[in-house]
CSV table of C-alpha atoms in Angstrom, one decimal:
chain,number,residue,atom,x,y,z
A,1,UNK,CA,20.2,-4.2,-10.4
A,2,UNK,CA,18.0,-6.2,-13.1
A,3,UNK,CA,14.5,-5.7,-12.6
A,4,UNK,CA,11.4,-5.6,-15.2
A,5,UNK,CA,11.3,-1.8,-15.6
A,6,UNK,CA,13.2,-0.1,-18.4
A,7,UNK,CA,15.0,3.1,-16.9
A,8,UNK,CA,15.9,5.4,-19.2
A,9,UNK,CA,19.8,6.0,-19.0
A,10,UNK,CA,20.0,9.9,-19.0
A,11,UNK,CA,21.5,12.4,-16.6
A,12,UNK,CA,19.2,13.7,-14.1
A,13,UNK,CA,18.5,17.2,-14.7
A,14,UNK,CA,17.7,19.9,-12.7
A,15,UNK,CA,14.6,20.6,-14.0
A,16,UNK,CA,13.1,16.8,-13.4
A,17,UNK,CA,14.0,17.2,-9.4
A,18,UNK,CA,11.8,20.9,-9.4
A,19,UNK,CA,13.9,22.5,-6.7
A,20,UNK,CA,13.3,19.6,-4.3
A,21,UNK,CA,16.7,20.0,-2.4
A,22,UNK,CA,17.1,16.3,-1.2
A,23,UNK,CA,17.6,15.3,-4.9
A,24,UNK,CA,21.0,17.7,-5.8
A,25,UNK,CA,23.1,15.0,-5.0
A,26,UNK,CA,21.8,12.8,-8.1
A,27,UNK,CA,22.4,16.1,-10.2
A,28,UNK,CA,24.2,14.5,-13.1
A,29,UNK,CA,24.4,10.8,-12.2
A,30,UNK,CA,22.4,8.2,-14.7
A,31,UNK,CA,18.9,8.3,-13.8
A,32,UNK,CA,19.0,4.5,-12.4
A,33,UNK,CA,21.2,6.0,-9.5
A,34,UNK,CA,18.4,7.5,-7.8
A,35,UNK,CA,15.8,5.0,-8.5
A,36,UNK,CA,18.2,2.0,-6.5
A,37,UNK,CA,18.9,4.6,-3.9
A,38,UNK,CA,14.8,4.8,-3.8
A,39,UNK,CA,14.0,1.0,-3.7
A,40,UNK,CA,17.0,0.9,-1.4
A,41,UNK,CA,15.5,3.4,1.5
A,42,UNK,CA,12.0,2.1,0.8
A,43,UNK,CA,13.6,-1.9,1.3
A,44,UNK,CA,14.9,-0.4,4.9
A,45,UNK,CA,11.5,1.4,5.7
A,46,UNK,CA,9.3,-1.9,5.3
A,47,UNK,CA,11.9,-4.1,7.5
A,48,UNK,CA,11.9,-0.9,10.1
A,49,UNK,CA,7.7,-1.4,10.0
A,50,UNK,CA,7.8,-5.1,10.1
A,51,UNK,CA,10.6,-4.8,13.1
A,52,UNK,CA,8.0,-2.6,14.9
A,53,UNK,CA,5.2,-4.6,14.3
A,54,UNK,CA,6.7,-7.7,16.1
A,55,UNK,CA,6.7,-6.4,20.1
């Protein structure tokens, strides 16, 4: 994924998630892994909005 941000290519460490749960399956992946998982749920939320807001 090409976009205009830099991401930083580093692990993801335990102490950038701060105990939030949801995020121990990125525990050692490249940072960019979460943040294309992120745009990817967000990308499905505004079509699920836009679906609702047709009827």
């Amino acid at each position: 994924m090409l976009s205009g941000l830099n991401i930083r290519q580093a692990k993801l460490a335990p102490r950038t998630i701060d105990g939030y749960k949801e995020f121990d399956k990125y525990l050692g992946h490249q940072s960019d892994v979460l943040v294309s998982n992120l745009y990817m749920k967000i990308a499905v939320l505004c079509k699920l909005i836009n679906a609702g807001k047709v009827e």
